[in-house]
XYZ file of C-alpha atoms in Angstrom:
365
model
C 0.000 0.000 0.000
C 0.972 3.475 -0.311
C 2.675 5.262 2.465
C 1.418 8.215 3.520
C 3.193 11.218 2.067
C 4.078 9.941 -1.433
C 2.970 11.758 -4.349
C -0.276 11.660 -4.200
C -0.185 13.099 -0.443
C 1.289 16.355 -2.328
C -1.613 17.173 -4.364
C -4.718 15.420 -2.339
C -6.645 17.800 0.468
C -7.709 13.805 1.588
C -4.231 13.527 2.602
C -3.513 16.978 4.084
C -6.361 16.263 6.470
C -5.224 12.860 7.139
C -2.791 14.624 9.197
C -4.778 17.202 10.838
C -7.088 14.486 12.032
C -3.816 11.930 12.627
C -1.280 14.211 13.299
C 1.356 10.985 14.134
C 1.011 10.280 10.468
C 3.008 13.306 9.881
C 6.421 10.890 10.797
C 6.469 8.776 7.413
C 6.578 12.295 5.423
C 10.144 12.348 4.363
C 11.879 15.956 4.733
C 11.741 17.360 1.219
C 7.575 16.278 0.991
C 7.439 18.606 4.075
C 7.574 21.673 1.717
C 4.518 20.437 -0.523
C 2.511 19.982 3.102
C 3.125 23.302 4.194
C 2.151 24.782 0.884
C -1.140 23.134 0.594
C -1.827 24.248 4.409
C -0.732 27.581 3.611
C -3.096 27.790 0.378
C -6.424 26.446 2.647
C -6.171 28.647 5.284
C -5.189 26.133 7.579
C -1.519 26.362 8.851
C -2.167 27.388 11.933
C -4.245 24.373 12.579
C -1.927 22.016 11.196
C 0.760 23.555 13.601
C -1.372 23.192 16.809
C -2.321 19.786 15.852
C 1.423 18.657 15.318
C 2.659 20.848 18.358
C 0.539 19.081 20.674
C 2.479 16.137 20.339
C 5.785 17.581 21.748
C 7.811 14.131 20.578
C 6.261 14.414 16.998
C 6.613 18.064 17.052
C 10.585 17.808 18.278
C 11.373 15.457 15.153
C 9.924 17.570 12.807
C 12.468 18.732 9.882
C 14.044 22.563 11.133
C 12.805 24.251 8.355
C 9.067 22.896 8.388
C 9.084 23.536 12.683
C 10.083 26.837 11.663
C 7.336 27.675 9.341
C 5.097 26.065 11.503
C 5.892 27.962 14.845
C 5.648 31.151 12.763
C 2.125 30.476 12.034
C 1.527 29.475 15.234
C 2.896 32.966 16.530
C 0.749 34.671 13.782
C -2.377 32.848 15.359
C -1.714 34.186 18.828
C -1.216 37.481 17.286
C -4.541 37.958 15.491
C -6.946 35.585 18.711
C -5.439 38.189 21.113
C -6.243 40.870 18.744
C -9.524 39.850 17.585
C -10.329 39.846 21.798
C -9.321 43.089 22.140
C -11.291 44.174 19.415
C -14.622 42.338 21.411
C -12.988 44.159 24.645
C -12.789 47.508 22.819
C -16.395 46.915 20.916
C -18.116 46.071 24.660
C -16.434 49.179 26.190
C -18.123 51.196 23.277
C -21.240 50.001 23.372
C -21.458 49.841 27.277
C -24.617 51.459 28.593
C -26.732 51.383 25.169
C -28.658 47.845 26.652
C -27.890 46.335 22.503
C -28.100 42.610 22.705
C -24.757 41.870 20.495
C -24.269 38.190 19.359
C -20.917 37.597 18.514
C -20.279 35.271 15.227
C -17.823 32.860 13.678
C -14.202 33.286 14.715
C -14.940 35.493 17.670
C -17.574 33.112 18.743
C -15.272 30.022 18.750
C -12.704 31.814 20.315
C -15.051 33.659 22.951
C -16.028 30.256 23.807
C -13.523 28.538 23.928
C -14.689 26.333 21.204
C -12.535 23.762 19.191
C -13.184 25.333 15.816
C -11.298 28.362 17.077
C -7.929 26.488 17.228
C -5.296 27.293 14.891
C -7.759 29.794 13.518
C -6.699 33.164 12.448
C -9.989 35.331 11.944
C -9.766 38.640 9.542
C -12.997 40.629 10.905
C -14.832 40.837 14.216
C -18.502 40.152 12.948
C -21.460 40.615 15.483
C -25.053 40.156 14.749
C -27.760 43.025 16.432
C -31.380 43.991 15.916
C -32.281 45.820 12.745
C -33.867 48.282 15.073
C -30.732 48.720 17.052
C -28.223 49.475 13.835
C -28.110 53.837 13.627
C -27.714 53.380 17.642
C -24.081 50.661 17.302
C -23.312 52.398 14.254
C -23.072 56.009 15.857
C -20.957 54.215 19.212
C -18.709 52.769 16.391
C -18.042 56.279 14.867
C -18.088 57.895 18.289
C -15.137 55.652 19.173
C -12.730 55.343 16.718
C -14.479 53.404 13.871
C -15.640 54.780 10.469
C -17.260 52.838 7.506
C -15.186 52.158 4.504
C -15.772 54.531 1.457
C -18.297 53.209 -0.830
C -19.119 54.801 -4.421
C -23.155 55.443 -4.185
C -24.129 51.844 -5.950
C -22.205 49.965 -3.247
C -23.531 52.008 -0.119
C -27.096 51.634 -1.261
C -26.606 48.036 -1.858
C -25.660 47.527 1.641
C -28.266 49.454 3.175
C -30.877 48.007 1.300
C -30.061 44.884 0.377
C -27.643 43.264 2.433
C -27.522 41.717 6.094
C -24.813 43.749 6.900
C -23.577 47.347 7.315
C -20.165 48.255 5.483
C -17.265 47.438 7.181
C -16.196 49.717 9.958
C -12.764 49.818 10.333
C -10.763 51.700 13.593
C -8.913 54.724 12.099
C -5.683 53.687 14.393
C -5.766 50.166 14.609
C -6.889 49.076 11.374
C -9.340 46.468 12.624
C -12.611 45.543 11.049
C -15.676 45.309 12.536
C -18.546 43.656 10.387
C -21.970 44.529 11.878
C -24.955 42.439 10.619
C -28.503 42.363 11.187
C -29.170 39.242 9.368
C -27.515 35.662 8.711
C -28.202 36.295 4.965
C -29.246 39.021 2.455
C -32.570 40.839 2.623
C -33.173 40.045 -1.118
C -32.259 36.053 -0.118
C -34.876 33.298 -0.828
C -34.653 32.090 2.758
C -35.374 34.598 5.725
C -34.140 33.394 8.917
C -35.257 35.530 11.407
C -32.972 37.724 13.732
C -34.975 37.518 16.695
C -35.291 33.430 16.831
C -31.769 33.398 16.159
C -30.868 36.010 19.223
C -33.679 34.457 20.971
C -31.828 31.554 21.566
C -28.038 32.816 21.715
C -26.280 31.530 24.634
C -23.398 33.467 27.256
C -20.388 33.741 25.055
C -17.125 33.177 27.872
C -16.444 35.865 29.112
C -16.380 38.019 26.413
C -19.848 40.005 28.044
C -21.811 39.336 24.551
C -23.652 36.331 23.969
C -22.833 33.777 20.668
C -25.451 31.673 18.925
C -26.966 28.216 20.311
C -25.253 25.075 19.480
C -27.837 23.915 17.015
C -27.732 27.346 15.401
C -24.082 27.369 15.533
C -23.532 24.684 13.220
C -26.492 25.602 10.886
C -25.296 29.208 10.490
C -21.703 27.625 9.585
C -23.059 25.521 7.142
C -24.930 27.818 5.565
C -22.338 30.647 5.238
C -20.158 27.926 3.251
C -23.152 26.643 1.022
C -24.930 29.868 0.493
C -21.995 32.633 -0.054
C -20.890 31.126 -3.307
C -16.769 32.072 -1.812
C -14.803 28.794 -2.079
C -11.249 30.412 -1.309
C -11.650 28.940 2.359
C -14.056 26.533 1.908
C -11.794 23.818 2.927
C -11.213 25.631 6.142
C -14.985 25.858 6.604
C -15.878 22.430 6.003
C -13.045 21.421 8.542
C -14.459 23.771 11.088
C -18.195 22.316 10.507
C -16.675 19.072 11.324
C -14.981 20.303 14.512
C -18.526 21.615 15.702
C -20.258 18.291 14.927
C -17.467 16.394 17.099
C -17.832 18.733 19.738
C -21.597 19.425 19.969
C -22.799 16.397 18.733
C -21.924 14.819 21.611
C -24.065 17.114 23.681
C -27.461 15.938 24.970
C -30.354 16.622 22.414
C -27.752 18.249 19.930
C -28.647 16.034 16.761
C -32.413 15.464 17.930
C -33.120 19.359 18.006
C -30.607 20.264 14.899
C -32.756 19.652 11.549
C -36.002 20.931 13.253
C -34.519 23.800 14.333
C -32.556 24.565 10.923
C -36.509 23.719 9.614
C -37.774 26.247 11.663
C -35.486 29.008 10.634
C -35.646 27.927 6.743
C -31.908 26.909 6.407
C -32.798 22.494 6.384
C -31.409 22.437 3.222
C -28.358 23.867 4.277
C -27.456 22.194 7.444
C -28.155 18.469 5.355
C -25.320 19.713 3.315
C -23.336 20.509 6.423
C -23.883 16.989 7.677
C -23.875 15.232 4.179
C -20.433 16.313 3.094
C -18.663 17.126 6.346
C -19.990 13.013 6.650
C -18.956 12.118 3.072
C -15.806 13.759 2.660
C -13.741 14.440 6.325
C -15.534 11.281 7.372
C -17.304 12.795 10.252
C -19.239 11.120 12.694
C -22.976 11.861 12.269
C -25.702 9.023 13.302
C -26.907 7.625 10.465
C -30.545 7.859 11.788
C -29.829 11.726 11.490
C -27.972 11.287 7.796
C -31.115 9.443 6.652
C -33.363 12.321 8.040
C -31.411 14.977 6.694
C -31.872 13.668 2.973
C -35.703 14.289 3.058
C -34.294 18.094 2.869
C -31.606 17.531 0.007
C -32.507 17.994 -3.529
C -33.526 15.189 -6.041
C -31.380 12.266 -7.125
C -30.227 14.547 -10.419
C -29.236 17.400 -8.590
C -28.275 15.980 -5.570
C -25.227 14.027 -7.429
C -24.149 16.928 -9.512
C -23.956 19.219 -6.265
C -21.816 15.846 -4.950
C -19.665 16.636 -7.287
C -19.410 20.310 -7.411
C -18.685 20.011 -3.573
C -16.247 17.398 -3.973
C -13.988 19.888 -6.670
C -14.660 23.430 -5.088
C -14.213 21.946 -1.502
C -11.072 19.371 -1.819
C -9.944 19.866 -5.106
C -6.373 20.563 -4.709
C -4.790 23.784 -5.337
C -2.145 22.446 -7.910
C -1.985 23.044 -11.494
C -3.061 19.253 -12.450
C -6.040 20.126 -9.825
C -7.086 23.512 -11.485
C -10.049 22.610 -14.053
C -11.882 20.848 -12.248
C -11.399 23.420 -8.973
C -12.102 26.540 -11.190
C -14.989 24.749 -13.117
C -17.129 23.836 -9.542
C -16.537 27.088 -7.936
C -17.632 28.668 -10.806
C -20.904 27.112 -10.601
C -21.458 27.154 -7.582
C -20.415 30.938 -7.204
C -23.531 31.476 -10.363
C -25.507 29.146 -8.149
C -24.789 31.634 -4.660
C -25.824 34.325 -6.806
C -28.968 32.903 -8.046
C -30.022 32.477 -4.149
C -28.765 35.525 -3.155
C -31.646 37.594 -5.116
C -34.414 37.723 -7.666
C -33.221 36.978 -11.393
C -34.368 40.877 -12.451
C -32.364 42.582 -9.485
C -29.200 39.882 -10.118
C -28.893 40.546 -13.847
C -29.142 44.475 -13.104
C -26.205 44.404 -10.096
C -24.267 42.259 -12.243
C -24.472 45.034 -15.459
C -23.929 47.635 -12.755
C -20.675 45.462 -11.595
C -19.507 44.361 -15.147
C -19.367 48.242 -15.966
C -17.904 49.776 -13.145
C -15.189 47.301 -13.550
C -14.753 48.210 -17.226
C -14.703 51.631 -16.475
C-alpha cells in the first residue's frame, strides 16, 4: 500500500487532512515532501491548525524537519497574534457600546474563540462580525463612529446596496488600529430566498465566555456555519470551513439533544437544506461522525437524485480539489458554478442581472 506522504499526499486535500485528524502520520513524510505539506496548508487557510495539531504532540513536534518547525511555529505565533487581537477588538467593541442595553451576538471566529470552542484552534480570523437587531443598527453604528471606527468609502451603488439589500452594514474599520468590525442584522441578504429571522436566532443565543456578549446556540451554531459555506458562493476557504463544521459536529454532537433538536430547528429558521449539506459532506468527505438515523433524516431536505449528485460533485472539486496546477479545471470549473448558483439564491433573477451590469461596468470603467 501506499505510504502516507508519497505523491499523491502532495496534491490530495484527503491527505492533508489525514494529518490534521492523525497528526502521528506526519512521521512517514520524508523531509523534502514537508515543503509540498506546508504549501497546501498555507493555500487552505489552515496552517495554523496544522501547527497546533502537530505541536501538541511535543515528541512528533521535536522530530519535525528545522525548516518545516520553523514555518510552523511562525504560524503558530501569527495565530496568537490575530486571537489576542480579535479579543481586544470584542474588549474595545463592549467598552463602546457599554450602557446602550444592545443585545450583540458575537459570530464565527470570535464566537469560537469567545467560547472557547474547538473550531477556534489554529484559527486566524480577519474581521470581528457581530449580529444586532435591525432596530438597534443607527444606535451601534453612531458608538462605532463615536469611538474610533468609520465605515469604509463606498461609491453610491455599493452604499445603497448595503443598506438596502444586504444583512450587513459596510465594514467599519478603527482609524488607528486598522481592525474591522462587520456589523450584521441578518444571517443572509434581505433580497435572499430564505429569511431566517434575527430575533429566533438572538432568541436563543447563549453566554459567550467571558467576552460580556452572547454567541449563537449550538444547534444554530452549526447551521449558520453551514450555511455561510453553502450559500456565499466564496470557495477560497471553503476547505477551512468544512473542517471547522466538522470540529462543531465532534464537539456538539456529543451534547445531549444536539442532533435530535438540529434539523427541526434549521426547519424552523428555513436553512434544512443547508445544514443536510453541512452533515452530508462534512460526513462524506472528512468522514465525520454523524448518526446515520440523522444522515437518513437529513436527505428528506436535500434535492432530487439529479441534482443531488451533480452538487456531490461540485462540492467534492470546489471543496477538496487541490490547489495544484493538475487540480485547477476541475477546482475553477465547480466554484464557478457554484459561485452562479450563490448568486442565483442571493436575489431575484431581475435585481441579479441588473447588479451584475452595474458590476460588469464599473469594472470596465
Amino acid at each position: 500500500p501506499r505510504r502516507l506522504g508519497e505523491r499523491r499526499m502532495r496534491t490530495d486535500l484527503f491527505g492533508l487532512w489525514a494529518i490534521l485528524r492523525t497528526p502521528a502520520r506526519a512521521r512517514a513524510l520524508r523531509p523534502q515532501q514537508w515543503t509540498a505539506l506546508v504549501r497546501l496548508a498555507r493555500r487552505e487557510f489552515v496552517l495554523g491548525r496544522l501547527a497546533a495539531a502537530l505541536k501538541a504532540d511535543d515528541g512528533l513536534w521535536r522530530g519535525l524537519p528545522d525548516k518545516a518547525r520553523q514555518i510552523l511555529d511562525s504560524a503558530l505565533c501569527d495565530v496568537i497574534h490575530h486571537q489576542r487581537q480579535l479579543m481586544w477588538e470584542t474588549t474595545c467593541l463592549a467598552r463602546a457600546l457599554d450602557g446602550l442595553g444592545v443585545p450583540v451576538v458575537l459570530l464565527k471566529g470570535a464566537a469560537y474563540l469567545g467560547d472557547g470552542l474547538a473550531a477556534a484552534v489554529g484559527r486566524v480570523a480577519a474581521d470581528l462580525d457581530i449580529l444586532v437587531p435591525a432596530a438597534r443598527l443607527r444606535l451601534v453604528e453612531d458608538a462605532l463612529i463615536a469611538n474610533g471606527w468609520a465605515a469604509e468609502p463606498k461609491d453610491p451603488y455599493d452604499e445603497h446596496y448595503y443598506r438596502a439589500w444586504m444583512h450587513e452594514l459596510p465594514p467599519f474599520r478603527h482609524r488607528e488600529r486598522g481592525t474591522v468590525i462587520d456589523v450584521h442584522h441578518a444571517i443572509l441578504p434581505l433580497t435572499a430566498r430564505p429569511k431566517p429571522p434575527t430575533a429566533l436566532l438572538m432568541d436563543a443565543a447563549v453566554s459567550c465566555g467571558e467576552t460580556g456578549f452572547a454567541r449563537l446556540g449550538d444547534c444554530d451554531l452549526f447551521i449558520h456555519a453551514a450555511t455561510h459555506l453553502f450559500h456565499d458562493g466564496e470557495f477560497v476557504t471553503a476547505f477551512r470551513n468544512l473542517v471547522e463544521l466538522h470540529d462543531l459536529l465532534e464537539e456538539l454532537g456529543p451534547r445531549p439533544g444536539f442532533y435530535d433538536r438540529l434539523l427541526a430547528r434549521a426547519d424552523a429558521l428555513g436553512l434544512a437544506r443547508y445544514a443536510a449539506y453541512g452533515l452530508r459532506y462534512s460526513h462524506r468527505l472528512l468522514g465525520s461522525r454523524v448518526p446515520p438515523p440523522v444522515l437518513a433524516d437529513a436527505r428528506r431536505h436535500l434535492p432530487a437524485p439529479p441534482v443531488l449528485a451533480l452538487m456531490d460533485r461540485l462540492v467534492a472539486g470546489a471543496v477538496m480539489g487541490a490547489r495544484v496546477p493538475r487540480g485547477k479545471p476541475r477546482l475553477l470549473w465547480a466554484q464557478r458554478m457554484l459561485y452562479m448558483r450563490a448568486h442565483w439564491l442571493r436575489m431575484p433573477p431581475a435585481m441579479l442581472a441588473r447588479h451584475l451590469a452595474i458590476k460588469a461596468f464599473k469594472r470596465a470603467r
